[in-house]
Structure formats: C-alpha cells, structure tokens
Short mmCIF file of C-alpha atoms in Angstrom, two decimals:
data_model
loop_
_atom_site.label_atom_id
_atom_site.label_comp_id
_atom_site.label_asym_id
_atom_site.label_seq_id
_atom_site.Cartn_x
_atom_site.Cartn_y
_atom_site.Cartn_z
CA MET A 185 17.28 117.95 17.08
CA ARG A 186 17.84 121.06 14.98
CA LEU A 187 20.84 122.05 12.89
CA LEU A 188 21.29 125.53 11.41
CA GLY A 189 17.68 126.20 12.30
CA HIS A 190 16.32 123.12 10.51
CA ALA A 191 14.86 120.00 12.10
CA LEU A 192 16.72 116.76 11.30
CA GLY A 193 14.72 113.91 9.77
CA PRO A 194 14.30 110.54 11.55
CA ARG A 195 17.64 109.30 10.13
CA GLY A 196 19.47 112.61 10.50
CA GLU A 197 18.55 113.86 7.00
CA LEU A 198 18.66 117.54 6.14
CA PRO A 199 17.27 119.48 3.17
CA LEU A 200 19.81 119.78 0.35
CA ALA A 201 20.07 123.56 0.74
CA VAL A 202 21.05 123.12 4.39
CA ARG A 203 23.42 120.24 3.68
CA ASP A 204 25.26 122.47 1.22
CA GLN A 205 26.04 124.86 4.08
CA ILE A 206 27.85 122.13 6.00
CA ALA A 207 31.29 120.70 5.19
CA TYR A 208 33.00 117.68 6.69
CA LEU A 209 36.73 117.17 6.99
CA PRO A 210 37.48 113.48 7.69
CA GLN A 211 40.06 112.24 10.19
CA LEU A 212 42.04 110.24 7.66
CA PHE A 213 42.10 111.01 3.98
CA ALA A 214 44.54 108.98 1.92
CA PRO A 215 43.65 109.09 -1.80
CA ARG A 216 43.72 105.52 -3.05
CA GLY A 217 46.51 104.50 -5.42
CA ARG A 218 48.01 107.05 -7.77
CA LEU A 219 44.78 108.71 -8.82
CA PRO A 220 45.54 111.05 -11.73
CA LEU A 221 43.60 113.93 -10.23
CA SER A 222 45.02 117.43 -10.03
CA VAL A 223 44.49 119.58 -6.94
CA ALA A 224 42.36 122.06 -8.94
CA GLU A 225 40.14 119.24 -10.27
CA PHE A 226 39.72 117.80 -6.77
CA VAL A 227 38.73 121.10 -5.16
CA ALA A 228 36.26 121.78 -8.01
CA LEU A 229 34.56 118.44 -7.18
CA GLY A 230 33.55 119.93 -3.82
CA PHE A 231 31.50 122.57 -5.64
CA GLY A 232 28.92 120.07 -6.85
CA HIS A 233 26.87 120.65 -9.96
CA GLY A 234 27.40 123.85 -11.87
CA ARG A 235 29.05 125.27 -14.94
CA ARG A 236 32.66 124.25 -15.48
CA LEU A 237 33.96 127.83 -15.46
CA GLN A 238 32.04 128.56 -12.28
CA GLN A 239 33.54 125.45 -10.64
CA ARG A 240 37.09 126.38 -11.68
CA ALA A 241 36.70 129.96 -10.46
CA ALA A 242 35.36 128.76 -7.10
CA ALA A 243 38.23 126.25 -6.82
CA ASP A 244 40.79 128.99 -7.54
CA ARG A 245 39.22 131.19 -4.84
CA ALA A 246 39.16 128.37 -2.27
CA LEU A 247 42.79 127.44 -2.98
CA GLU A 248 43.80 131.09 -2.62
CA LEU A 249 41.86 131.35 0.64
CA CYS A 250 43.61 128.28 2.08
CA GLY A 251 47.05 129.42 0.98
CA CYS A 252 47.63 126.65 -1.53
CA ALA A 253 47.08 128.32 -4.92
CA ASP A 254 50.61 127.24 -5.91
CA LEU A 255 49.56 123.57 -5.63
CA GLN A 256 46.72 123.64 -8.14
CA ARG A 257 48.55 121.80 -10.95
CA ARG A 258 50.07 119.19 -8.66
CA LEU A 259 48.62 115.68 -8.46
CA LEU A 260 46.78 114.90 -5.24
CA SER A 261 49.02 111.86 -4.73
CA GLU A 262 52.16 114.04 -4.72
CA LEU A 263 51.18 116.16 -1.71
CA SER A 264 52.59 115.96 1.81
CA ALA A 265 50.18 115.31 4.70
CA GLY A 266 50.13 119.01 5.65
CA GLN A 267 49.51 120.14 2.05
CA LEU A 268 46.78 117.52 1.65
CA LYS A 269 45.02 118.79 4.76
CA ARG A 270 45.01 122.38 3.44
CA VAL A 271 43.75 121.21 0.04
CA LEU A 272 41.03 119.21 1.80
CA LEU A 273 40.03 122.37 3.65
CA ALA A 274 39.83 124.17 0.27
CA PHE A 275 37.59 121.31 -0.99
CA CYS A 276 35.33 121.84 2.02
CA VAL A 277 35.00 125.59 1.57
CA VAL A 278 34.76 125.79 -2.23
CA ARG A 279 31.13 126.78 -1.66
CA PRO A 280 30.13 129.26 1.05
CA ARG A 281 29.57 127.25 4.24
CA ARG A 282 28.22 128.05 7.68
CA LEU A 283 29.30 124.96 9.59
CA LEU A 284 32.53 122.96 9.35
CA LEU A 285 32.71 119.53 10.99
CA LEU A 286 36.28 118.41 11.71
CA ASP A 287 37.05 114.90 12.89
CA GLU A 288 40.49 115.01 14.54
CA ALA A 289 41.78 117.32 11.85
CA GLN A 290 45.34 117.14 13.18
CA ALA A 291 45.54 113.34 12.74
CA GLY A 292 48.53 112.28 10.62
CA LEU A 293 50.24 115.68 10.91
CA ASP A 294 53.47 116.39 12.75
CA ALA A 295 53.32 119.02 15.51
CA GLN A 296 54.48 121.86 13.26
CA ALA A 297 52.07 121.05 10.42
CA ALA A 298 49.21 120.67 12.93
CA GLU A 299 50.05 124.09 14.39
CA GLN A 300 50.10 125.69 10.92
CA PHE A 301 46.82 124.03 9.94
CA HIS A 302 45.04 125.21 13.07
CA GLY A 303 46.45 128.71 12.62
CA LEU A 304 45.01 128.81 9.10
CA LEU A 305 41.70 127.31 10.19
CA PHE A 306 41.10 129.77 12.98
CA ASP A 307 42.17 132.81 10.93
CA LEU A 308 39.68 131.71 8.28
CA ARG A 309 36.99 131.06 10.87
CA ARG A 310 37.25 134.64 12.11
CA ALA A 311 37.37 136.11 8.60
CA GLN A 312 34.52 134.00 7.14
CA GLY A 313 32.28 133.77 10.18
CA TRP A 314 32.12 129.96 10.13
CA THR A 315 31.07 127.82 13.06
CA VAL A 316 33.65 125.06 13.50
CA LEU A 317 32.69 121.93 15.40
CA GLN A 318 35.68 119.69 15.91
CA VAL A 319 36.50 116.47 17.68
CA SER A 320 39.95 116.57 19.24
CA HIS A 321 42.09 115.02 21.95
CA ASP A 322 44.62 117.89 21.81
CA LEU A 323 43.53 119.72 24.96
CA GLU A 324 46.10 122.51 24.63
CA MET A 325 44.89 123.34 21.12
CA VAL A 326 41.27 123.18 22.31
CA ARG A 327 42.09 125.49 25.24
CA ARG A 328 43.78 128.04 22.96
CA SER A 329 41.39 128.08 20.02
CA CYS A 330 37.87 127.03 20.99
CA ASP A 331 35.08 129.19 22.41
CA ARG A 332 33.08 126.36 23.86
CA VAL A 333 34.04 122.84 24.90
CA LEU A 334 31.82 119.75 25.26
CA CYS A 335 33.53 116.88 27.12
CA LEU A 336 32.05 113.57 26.01
CA ASN A 337 32.60 110.12 27.39
CA ARG A 338 29.60 108.01 26.34
CA THR A 339 27.51 110.95 27.54
CA LEU A 340 27.97 114.69 27.97
CA ARG A 341 30.19 115.08 31.08
CA CYS A 342 30.62 118.83 31.15
CA GLU A 343 30.43 121.86 28.89
CA GLY A 344 31.31 125.50 28.90
CA ALA A 345 34.16 127.91 28.18
CA PRO A 346 37.61 126.25 27.99
CA ASP A 347 38.69 127.70 31.35
CA HIS A 348 35.74 126.00 33.02
CA ALA A 349 35.48 122.74 31.02
CA LEU A 350 39.22 122.10 31.02
CA SER A 351 39.94 123.24 34.58
CA PRO A 352 42.23 120.89 36.59
CA ALA A 353 39.25 119.80 38.71
CA GLN A 354 37.14 118.90 35.64
CA LEU A 355 40.03 117.06 33.98
CA GLU A 356 40.65 115.01 37.11
CA ARG A 357 36.96 114.17 37.21
CA LEU A 358 37.07 113.13 33.53
CA TYR A 359 40.34 111.25 33.41
CA GLY A 360 40.82 110.18 36.99
CA ARG A 361 43.80 110.70 39.25
CA GLY A 362 46.30 109.24 36.71
CA TYR A 363 46.02 112.32 34.49
CA VAL A 364 49.50 113.67 33.61
CA PRO A 365 50.02 116.74 31.42
CA TYR A 366 52.48 116.23 28.53
CA HIS A 367 54.48 118.99 26.87
CA HIS A 368 56.60 118.87 23.72
CA HIS A 369 58.83 121.40 21.98
CA HIS A 370 56.69 122.60 19.06
CA HIS A 371 53.59 123.56 20.95
CA GLN A 372 52.15 122.73 24.29
CA ALA A 373 49.79 119.82 24.38
CA GLN A 374 48.54 117.41 26.96
CA LEU A 375 48.26 113.73 26.28
CA PRO A 376 45.95 112.40 28.93
CA LEU A 377 45.42 108.81 29.90
CA GLN A 378 42.27 107.16 28.58
CA PRO A 379 39.15 108.71 30.14
CA GLN A 380 37.57 106.72 32.92
CA PRO A 381 34.10 105.41 32.06
CA MET B 137 53.82 100.35 -53.60
CA THR B 138 54.97 96.79 -52.80
CA THR B 139 52.72 93.83 -53.52
CA GLU B 140 52.38 93.09 -49.76
CA ALA B 141 51.28 96.64 -49.00
CA GLY B 142 48.87 96.57 -51.90
CA SER B 143 47.25 93.32 -50.80
CA LEU B 144 47.01 94.64 -47.21
CA LEU B 145 45.12 97.69 -48.50
CA VAL B 146 42.80 95.42 -50.49
CA LEU B 147 42.23 93.31 -47.36
CA LEU B 148 41.52 96.38 -45.22
CA GLY B 149 38.97 97.50 -47.80
CA LEU B 150 36.88 94.33 -47.53
CA PRO B 151 33.51 94.80 -45.74
CA PHE B 152 34.18 92.21 -43.01
CA MET B 153 37.56 93.84 -42.26
CA GLN B 154 36.02 97.31 -42.09
CA ARG B 155 33.36 96.01 -39.70
CA ALA B 156 36.15 94.45 -37.61
CA LEU B 157 38.11 97.73 -37.55
CA LEU B 158 35.01 99.65 -36.49
CA ALA B 159 34.21 97.01 -33.83
CA GLY B 160 37.80 97.27 -32.53
CA LEU B 161 37.59 101.06 -32.47
CA LEU B 162 34.27 101.04 -30.56
CA SER B 163 35.06 98.25 -28.11
CA GLY B 164 38.57 99.67 -27.49
CA ALA B 165 37.16 103.16 -26.81
CA VAL B 166 34.36 101.96 -24.53
CA GLY B 167 36.70 99.52 -22.71
CA GLY B 168 39.28 102.27 -22.18
CA LEU B 169 36.66 104.74 -20.97
CA LEU B 170 35.09 102.42 -18.43
CA GLY B 171 38.44 100.84 -17.58
CA SER B 172 39.74 104.21 -16.42
CA VAL B 173 37.30 104.11 -13.49
CA ALA B 174 37.43 100.29 -13.05
CA VAL B 175 41.21 100.37 -12.50
CA LEU B 176 40.93 103.14 -9.90
CA ARG B 177 38.20 101.24 -8.08
CA GLN B 178 40.38 98.11 -8.11
CA LEU B 179 37.80 96.24 -10.21
CA SER B 180 40.31 94.79 -12.70
CA PHE B 181 39.93 91.28 -11.34
CA PHE B 182 36.16 91.73 -11.18
CA SER B 183 36.06 92.47 -14.93
CA ASP B 184 38.28 89.44 -15.55
CA ALA B 185 35.93 87.21 -13.53
CA LEU B 186 32.95 88.70 -15.36
CA GLY B 187 34.57 87.89 -18.71
CA HIS B 188 35.32 84.28 -17.80
CA SER B 189 31.87 83.75 -16.36
CA ALA B 190 30.27 85.15 -19.51
CA LEU B 191 31.01 81.80 -21.14
CA LEU B 192 28.29 80.40 -18.90
CA GLY B 193 25.86 82.95 -20.35
CA LEU B 194 26.86 82.01 -23.89
CA THR B 195 26.37 78.34 -22.99
CA LEU B 196 22.93 79.15 -21.61
CA GLY B 197 22.03 80.72 -24.95
CA VAL B 198 23.23 77.60 -26.79
CA VAL B 199 21.29 75.24 -24.49
CA LEU B 200 18.08 77.30 -24.75
CA GLY B 201 18.52 77.75 -28.50
CA LEU B 202 18.48 81.55 -28.18
CA ASP B 203 20.71 84.22 -29.72
CA PRO B 204 23.80 84.15 -27.41
CA THR B 205 24.31 87.94 -27.62
CA LEU B 206 20.79 88.64 -26.42
CA VAL B 207 21.12 86.12 -23.55
CA LEU B 208 24.55 87.41 -22.58
CA ILE B 209 23.57 91.01 -21.77
CA PRO B 210 20.90 90.24 -19.10
CA PHE B 211 23.01 87.30 -17.86
CA ALA B 212 26.12 89.48 -17.40
CA VAL B 213 24.18 92.26 -15.65
CA LEU B 214 22.42 89.84 -13.29
CA PHE B 215 25.65 87.93 -12.65
CA ALA B 216 27.56 91.17 -11.92
CA LEU B 217 24.90 92.33 -9.44
CA VAL B 218 24.83 88.98 -7.61
CA VAL B 219 28.63 88.71 -7.48
CA SER B 220 29.11 92.29 -6.32
CA THR B 221 26.56 91.73 -3.51
CA LEU B 222 28.32 88.49 -2.53
CA VAL B 223 31.74 90.20 -2.51
CA GLN B 224 30.39 92.94 -0.22
CA ARG B 225 28.70 90.56 2.20
CA SER B 226 31.11 87.61 2.22
CA ARG B 227 33.80 87.24 4.84
CA LEU B 228 36.07 85.64 2.21
CA PRO B 229 38.66 87.90 0.52
CA ALA B 230 37.20 89.30 -2.73
CA ASP B 231 39.89 87.77 -4.96
CA ALA B 232 39.33 84.25 -3.51
CA LEU B 233 35.56 84.53 -3.97
CA LEU B 234 35.90 85.83 -7.54
CA ASN B 235 38.30 83.02 -8.36
CA ILE B 236 35.86 80.39 -7.08
CA ILE B 237 33.02 81.91 -9.09
CA TYR B 238 34.82 82.36 -12.39
CA SER B 239 36.68 79.05 -12.45
CA SER B 240 33.49 77.14 -11.59
CA SER B 241 31.49 79.03 -14.26
CA LEU B 242 34.18 78.29 -16.84
CA ALA B 243 34.28 74.60 -15.89
CA VAL B 244 30.48 74.18 -16.00
CA ALA B 245 30.28 76.01 -19.35
CA VAL B 246 33.00 73.87 -20.98
CA VAL B 247 31.43 70.62 -19.71
CA VAL B 248 27.96 71.62 -20.95
CA LEU B 249 29.29 72.80 -24.33
CA SER B 250 31.12 69.49 -24.78
CA ARG B 251 27.68 67.77 -24.76
CA PHE B 252 26.70 69.83 -27.84
CA PRO B 253 29.00 68.57 -30.62
CA ARG B 254 27.83 71.37 -32.92
CA TYR B 255 29.32 73.98 -30.54
CA ALA B 256 32.20 72.09 -28.92
CA GLY B 257 34.51 73.03 -31.80
CA SER B 258 33.72 76.73 -31.49
CA LEU B 259 35.13 76.91 -27.96
CA GLN B 260 38.34 78.48 -29.26
CA THR B 261 36.30 81.24 -30.96
CA LEU B 262 34.48 81.94 -27.71
CA LEU B 263 37.69 81.99 -25.68
CA PHE B 264 39.68 84.25 -28.02
CA GLY B 265 36.89 86.08 -29.86
CA ASP B 266 36.14 86.41 -33.56
CA ILE B 267 36.28 90.07 -34.42
CA LEU B 268 36.19 89.26 -38.14
CA GLY B 269 32.76 87.67 -37.64
CA VAL B 270 31.19 90.81 -36.12
CA SER B 271 27.85 91.64 -37.76
CA SER B 272 26.30 95.03 -38.52
CA ARG B 273 23.86 94.48 -35.63
CA ASP B 274 26.80 93.90 -33.23
CA LEU B 275 28.35 97.14 -34.47
CA LEU B 276 25.14 99.06 -33.89
CA LEU B 277 24.86 97.65 -30.35
CA LEU B 278 28.49 98.62 -29.61
CA ALA B 279 27.92 102.16 -30.91
CA VAL B 280 24.78 102.55 -28.77
CA LEU B 281 26.68 101.20 -25.77
CA LEU B 282 29.53 103.68 -26.28
CA VAL B 283 27.03 106.55 -26.30
CA VAL B 284 25.21 105.20 -23.21
CA VAL B 285 28.47 104.71 -21.27
CA ALA B 286 29.77 108.16 -22.21
CA VAL B 287 26.49 109.87 -21.22
CA VAL B 288 25.97 107.95 -17.96
CA LEU B 289 29.61 108.32 -16.93
CA GLY B 290 29.53 112.02 -17.86
CA PHE B 291 26.50 112.68 -15.65
CA ASN B 292 27.93 110.66 -12.75
CA LEU B 293 31.62 111.41 -13.11
CA ARG B 294 31.84 113.61 -10.00
CA ALA B 295 30.24 110.91 -7.88
CA GLN B 296 32.40 108.17 -9.40
CA ILE B 297 35.64 110.10 -8.82
CA LEU B 298 34.71 110.94 -5.22
CA LEU B 299 33.76 107.33 -4.60
CA SER B 300 37.09 106.16 -6.06
CA LEU B 301 38.90 108.63 -3.80
CA ASP B 302 37.30 108.14 -0.41
CA GLU B 303 33.85 106.78 0.39
CA PRO B 304 33.12 108.74 3.63
CA LEU B 305 34.11 111.97 1.87
CA ALA B 306 31.88 111.06 -1.09
CA ARG B 307 28.94 110.33 1.23
CA SER B 308 29.47 113.61 3.06
CA ARG B 309 29.00 115.44 -0.25
CA GLY B 310 25.71 113.67 -0.94
CA VAL B 311 26.94 110.82 -3.18
CA ALA B 312 24.62 107.79 -3.00
CA ALA B 313 27.52 105.34 -2.79
CA ASP B 314 25.52 102.12 -3.15
CA VAL B 315 23.56 103.38 -6.17
CA GLN B 316 26.75 104.60 -7.87
CA ARG B 317 28.51 101.31 -7.18
CA LEU B 318 25.66 99.32 -8.75
CA LEU B 319 25.42 101.68 -11.70
CA PHE B 320 29.09 101.20 -12.50
CA VAL B 321 28.92 97.41 -12.16
CA ILE B 322 25.93 97.32 -14.58
CA LEU B 323 27.83 99.42 -17.14
CA LEU B 324 30.89 97.22 -16.80
CA ALA B 325 28.80 94.06 -17.26
CA MET B 326 27.19 95.46 -20.41
CA VAL B 327 30.56 96.38 -21.91
CA VAL B 328 31.96 92.93 -21.16
CA ALA B 329 28.86 91.24 -22.61
CA LEU B 330 28.96 93.18 -25.87
CA ALA B 331 32.71 93.26 -26.45
CA ILE B 332 33.18 89.58 -25.71
CA LYS B 333 32.21 88.44 -29.23
CA ALA B 334 35.02 90.54 -30.66
CA VAL B 335 37.65 90.00 -28.00
CA GLY B 336 36.87 86.65 -26.42
CA VAL B 337 36.35 85.46 -22.88
CA LEU B 338 40.05 85.22 -21.99
CA LEU B 339 41.18 88.61 -23.30
CA ILE B 340 38.24 90.89 -22.48
CA SER B 341 39.72 92.20 -19.24
CA ALA B 342 42.85 93.34 -21.13
CA PHE B 343 40.60 95.80 -23.04
CA VAL B 344 39.44 97.24 -19.73
CA VAL B 345 42.69 97.17 -17.76
CA ILE B 346 45.69 97.78 -20.07
CA PRO B 347 44.76 101.11 -21.78
CA ALA B 348 43.65 102.60 -18.45
CA SER B 349 46.84 101.47 -16.70
CA ALA B 350 48.98 103.00 -19.47
CA ALA B 351 46.97 106.25 -19.39
CA ARG B 352 47.30 106.49 -15.61
CA LEU B 353 51.08 106.48 -15.89
CA LEU B 354 51.06 109.45 -18.28
CA SER B 355 48.20 111.65 -17.03
CA ARG B 356 48.43 114.81 -14.94
CA SER B 357 44.70 115.40 -14.72
CA PHE B 358 41.54 113.29 -14.65
CA ASN B 359 40.16 114.64 -17.92
CA SER B 360 43.36 113.83 -19.79
CA TYR B 361 43.33 110.38 -18.14
CA LEU B 362 39.82 109.57 -19.45
CA LEU B 363 40.62 110.83 -22.93
CA LEU B 364 43.98 109.08 -23.15
CA SER B 365 42.58 105.80 -21.86
CA SER B 366 39.83 105.80 -24.53
CA CYS B 367 42.26 106.80 -27.29
CA LEU B 368 44.79 104.12 -26.29
CA GLY B 369 42.00 101.53 -26.17
CA ALA B 370 40.65 102.46 -29.61
CA GLY B 371 44.07 103.06 -31.21
CA GLY B 372 45.51 99.82 -29.83
CA ALA B 373 42.56 97.85 -31.19
CA VAL B 374 42.83 99.33 -34.70
CA LEU B 375 46.63 98.93 -34.85
CA GLY B 376 46.37 95.37 -33.51
CA LEU B 377 43.84 94.46 -36.20
CA VAL B 378 45.97 95.96 -38.97
CA ALA B 379 48.99 94.03 -37.61
CA SER B 380 46.95 90.82 -37.52
CA ALA B 381 45.89 91.35 -41.15
CA ALA B 382 49.43 92.23 -42.25
CA PHE B 383 51.17 89.31 -40.56
CA ASN B 384 48.28 86.79 -40.63
CA LEU B 385 48.06 86.58 -36.83
CA PRO B 386 45.04 85.89 -34.59
CA SER B 387 43.19 89.18 -34.18
CA GLY B 388 42.28 89.31 -30.43
CA PRO B 389 45.76 88.40 -29.17
CA SER B 390 47.35 90.84 -31.68
CA VAL B 391 45.28 93.68 -30.22
CA VAL B 392 46.29 92.75 -26.67
CA ILE B 393 49.98 92.61 -27.67
CA VAL B 394 49.72 96.12 -29.20
CA GLN B 395 48.04 97.33 -25.99
CA LEU B 396 50.82 95.73 -23.96
CA LEU B 397 53.41 97.56 -26.10
CA SER B 398 51.61 100.86 -25.43
CA PHE B 399 51.67 100.09 -21.69
CA LEU B 400 55.42 99.32 -21.80
CA THR B 401 56.04 102.56 -23.70
CA ALA B 402 54.03 104.49 -21.09
CA LEU B 403 56.02 102.79 -18.34
CA ALA B 404 59.32 103.82 -19.97
CA ILE B 405 58.13 107.44 -20.47
CA SER B 406 56.89 107.64 -16.89
CA ALA B 407 60.15 106.20 -15.51
CA SER B 408 62.26 108.64 -17.53
CA GLN B 409 60.07 111.57 -16.38
CA ARG B 410 60.56 110.49 -12.76
CA MET B 411 64.32 110.20 -13.24
CA ASN B 412 64.46 113.66 -14.84
CA SER B 413 62.42 115.26 -12.06
CA SER B 414 64.47 113.59 -9.31
CA SER B 415 67.74 114.69 -10.94
CA TRP B 416 66.58 118.30 -10.57
#
C-alpha cells in the first residue's frame, strides 16, 4: 500500500517527513481533568520540535486560519465542544499538511456546530489544497461535501462519486429494505438503520 | 531584635540547619516539578504507594548491611517498573492493586525491621523523615537529581503534555507512549527514593501532590503551572523548616502543613476568581 507516494512499512510505518504531512483529528477529544494548558500552547504542541518563536507564530497562523484567534488565551478546559473542535483543527494544521484524517469529526457536536465545522473544513480544504479523508455516518453531509465516497461494511461495498455511491439503489443494497431517510431542522441528514452484513 | 528571633537566626545559621534548608529547597522544587505532571496523569496514588513501599527497600539495605540510600534508588526504580507493568496488565482496578502492594510492603518491612533491634527504634525516623540528618552527599545527589529531572522533562515536555491530554492524539503525532510512560515512572521513583530520607515514607507523596494541586488551581498556562508548582514546593519546604525551628515542631509534618496552607490559599483565590467571573 502507498500513501502520498510512499510505500508503507510492514506495520504501516511511514518516513517521518511523510508522517509530518498527515494530520489526524480523533472522534472524541476530551482533555482530561482541568489541564492548565492555554489554547495557544496546545496548538503550538502540534508543531513538533522547533524554536519557540517559530512555534508561537505557526500557532497564531493556524488559529487565525481556523477562525479561533480570539480563543488563544483561554484554557482548553473552558471551551465548548464546537470551539474545541476548531482548536483541534488548528492543532492539526499548525504545520503545512497534505492529508487530513478525520474520524467522525462531527461526533459530540450539535447540528448547528457540526454544520459550522464542516463549512470551515471544506472552505479550508479548497483554499489550502488538502486531501481530506473522513469517516462519517452523516450521509447528507457526505453527499454535499465529498468528491468521492467509499462505502465500507467489513469490505469495500461500492465507491464512486456521491451521486453514484449514495444512490437510492446502492443505499438499499447497503442497508437493506428497512432504510428510512431522516430529516431534522438544522440541516438535512439521513440516519440509516445499521448496515446489513 | 527579641531573644527568640535572635536564637532562631543562630539556629538557622548552624551547618546542619543550612543543609536541611537546602535539602528542603531541592526536594520541594524537584517534587513540585515532577508532581505537576504526576497529578495530571493521575499518578498521585502511585507516588504514595511508591513512598510506602520504599520502606521495603530501606529494610533490604539494613538486612544486607548496605547503605540504604544506595539500595533504595535501584529498588525504587525496579519496583516502579514492575508495579506500573502490573497495573497496566491486571484486571483489578489500579487503586486496589496499589493498595495491596503498598500495605503488604509496609507490613513486611516493619516485621523484618522489628527483628533488628538496632533499627527497630528508628522506624519513626523512616516514617516521618529526618531532614536535619541530611548529609552533604545527600544534598549533592538531590542537586544532581533536580538537574536531571529538569533536563529530561524539558526535552520530553511536549510528549508528556500530549500523553497527559489524550493518548491516541499523542501517538498520532509520533509520541512513543510506552517509552514516555516508563521514563516518567523512572524519574518519579528516583525522586521518591532520594527525597524519602528528608521527608519520610508517609509524607513523601505530599511533596509531589500538594504543590502541583495548588499550582493547577492558579495557573492559566502550562509554563506558569510548572514554575508555580516548583516554587510552591521549594517555598513551602523552606517555610515549613523555619516554622519547625521557630516553634520546635517535627520538620517533615511542618513542611506538609505549610504546603496544605498554600493549597487552601490557592483554593480560596481560585474560588473568588470564579465568583468574580460568574458575577460578570
């Protein structure tokens, strides 16, 4: 298997230079306890080794980019779930990246915060030229914002453009006949039944 | 100048008292520094268990006829590594396992020491420490340890903070979580082993936990947290020793009481800050 043009090692290892071009945004991120860590300090940690001034400047830029420069003096433990997600995105992109891996990035957010986060993410993706690979169950969001969809259920079931991969026929094949679309007020989404094995 | 103040100054000028003050300053600073990370990683009880179990190491030194300080350092490091592996692999809750280990170590050590009449009487010294009996060699070891802890923590601070925050996130940024965990446990064991002569088996964890807990309540950034924790540790130790000399009180407990007062003050300041910010 190859990633960003480099072959993965037997245990999925990548050269450091390549690893630095990839960022990972976890599904759940709840800083333990009341860690006395400011937002600016946290984002600078994502930079890795380097001069302190260089780290701070990169953190300032990343916070600006993610629309949360006003939060830099706040403690991480004081942030709302939506603010925390944007700060986490700033942590991920404090160095120039090529690939962002998102594991259910909307988890823990209400519908409005999830909408705002995805708006920010996809604006940034266009502006920065990132590739974003995300795992999601929010089919409406996937339909609106992704270029290519891979439907997985133990194995690859189908792939292609959203119109093809998420067509009613494909969804019925994936989820079975019990599939019911669900809509709510903030944005349209579909909550399917569990996929059939 | 009153007679009491004059005699206190004379007492503070004596060589053994100056060594004690310096030992308090060093062990307070190093305990506060390492404690700042230990508290975040929820290792407070681990350091307590390590302290209690150190009595077994001291007993081993007595039985083998070796210098207890020299036996205690490798014993504490080995013990910490074994216990931390057990805690990770056992299906028992960590606090239950630590309790079993430290109470059994304490019991075995006391029973063995009771068979050596020459040492049975010094149990109180081992339990509560004897900072006034600290030698120049102990001081040198503490100073070297402070430098080692500061340098190692400085080089690994990013990894330690990320690991304290969220392990998957730390791993995704290349932190070798297992190596960092072991490194920290080794440092903690060394601090406990060296500071125990001054502070005693029962009170050692207070040196690690109380200054860091007080600093956490008052800090708005990680750097200020580290600095404040070390300063509160060192300052509390020096003030406690001066208080013990002034009022003829046991030294180790006096230091812990001063540290407790600093924690209560921090608690009051933090509560009043919260009330002020919520009233806005």
